[in-house]
Short mmCIF file of C-alpha atoms in Angstrom, two decimals:
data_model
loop_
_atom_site.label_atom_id
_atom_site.label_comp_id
_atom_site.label_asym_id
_atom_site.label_seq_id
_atom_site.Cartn_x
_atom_site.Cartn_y
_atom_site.Cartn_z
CA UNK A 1 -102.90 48.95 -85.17
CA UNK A 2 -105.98 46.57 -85.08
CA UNK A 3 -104.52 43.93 -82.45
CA UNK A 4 -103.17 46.74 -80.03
CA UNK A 5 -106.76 48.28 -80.45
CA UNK A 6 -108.07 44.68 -79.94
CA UNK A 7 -106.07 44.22 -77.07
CA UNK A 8 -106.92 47.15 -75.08
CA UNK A 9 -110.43 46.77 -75.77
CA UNK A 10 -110.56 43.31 -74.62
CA UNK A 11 -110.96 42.74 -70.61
CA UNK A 12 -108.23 40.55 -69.23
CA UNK A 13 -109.72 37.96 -68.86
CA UNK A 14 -111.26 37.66 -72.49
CA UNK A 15 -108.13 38.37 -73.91
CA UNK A 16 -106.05 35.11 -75.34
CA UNK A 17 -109.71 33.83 -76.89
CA UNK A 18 -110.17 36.87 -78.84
CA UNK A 19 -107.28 37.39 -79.81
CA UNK A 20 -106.94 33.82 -81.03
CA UNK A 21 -110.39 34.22 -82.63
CA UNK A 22 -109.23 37.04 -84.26
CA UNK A 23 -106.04 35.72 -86.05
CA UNK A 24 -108.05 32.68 -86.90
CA UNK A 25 -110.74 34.47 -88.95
CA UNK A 26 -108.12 36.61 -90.26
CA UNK A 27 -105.83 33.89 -91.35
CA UNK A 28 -108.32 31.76 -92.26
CA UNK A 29 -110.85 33.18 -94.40
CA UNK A 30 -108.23 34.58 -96.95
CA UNK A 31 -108.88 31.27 -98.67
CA UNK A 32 -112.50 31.31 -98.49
CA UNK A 33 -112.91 34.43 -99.10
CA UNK A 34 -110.82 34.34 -102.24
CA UNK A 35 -112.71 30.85 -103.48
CA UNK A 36 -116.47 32.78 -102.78
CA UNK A 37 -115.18 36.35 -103.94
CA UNK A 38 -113.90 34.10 -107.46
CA UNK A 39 -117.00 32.16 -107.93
CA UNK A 40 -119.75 35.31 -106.77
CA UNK A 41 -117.13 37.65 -109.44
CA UNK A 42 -117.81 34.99 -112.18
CA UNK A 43 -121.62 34.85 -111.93
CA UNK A 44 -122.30 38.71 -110.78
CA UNK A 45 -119.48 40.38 -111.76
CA UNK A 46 -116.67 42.44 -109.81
CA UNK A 47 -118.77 45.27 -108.61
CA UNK A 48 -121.75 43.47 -107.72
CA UNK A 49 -119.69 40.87 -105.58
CA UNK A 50 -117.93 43.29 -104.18
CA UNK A 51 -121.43 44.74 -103.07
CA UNK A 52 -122.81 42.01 -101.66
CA UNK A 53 -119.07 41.24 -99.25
CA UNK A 54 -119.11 44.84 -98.12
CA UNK A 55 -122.86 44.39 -97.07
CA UNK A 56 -121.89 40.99 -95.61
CA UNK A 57 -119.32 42.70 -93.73
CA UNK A 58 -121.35 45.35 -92.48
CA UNK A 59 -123.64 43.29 -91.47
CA UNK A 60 -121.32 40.38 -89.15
CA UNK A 61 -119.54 43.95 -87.68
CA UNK A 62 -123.13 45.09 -86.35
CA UNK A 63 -124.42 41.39 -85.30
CA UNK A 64 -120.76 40.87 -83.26
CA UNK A 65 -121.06 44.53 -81.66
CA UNK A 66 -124.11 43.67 -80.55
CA UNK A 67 -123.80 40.27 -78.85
CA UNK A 68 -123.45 40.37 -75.56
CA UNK A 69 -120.39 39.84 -73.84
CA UNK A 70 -120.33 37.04 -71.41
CA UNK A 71 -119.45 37.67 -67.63
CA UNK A 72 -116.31 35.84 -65.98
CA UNK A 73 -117.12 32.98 -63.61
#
């Protein structure tokens, strides 16, 4: 599943943030998404919004594979 891949991707000691970052974007932008996806569907129409989320998508899973990760202390 996505959190055991998540998990045994993330080092120990990076662990409980991500994972908590991870719940909290998926949790939480079910609401936001569905309030932008219904307003962007009204003015563009289904296809087109659903264009511009999977580019949007694409585009935060490139930017977050490519920030560096930061080094334990």
């Amino acid at each position: 599943t996505l959190y055991a891949t998540f998990q045994l991707l993330t080092p120990d000691w990076l662990r409980g943030r991500t994972m908590s970052a991870l719940t909290l974007s998926v949790f939480g932008s079910f609401a936001l998404g569905a309030l932008v996806s219904g307003r962007l569907g009204d003015s563009l129409g289904a296809s087109r919004s659903l264009l511009v989320f999977s580019l949007a998508a694409l585009f935060i899973g490139v930017a977050a594979f490519k920030m560096p990760l930061p080094t334990p202390n």
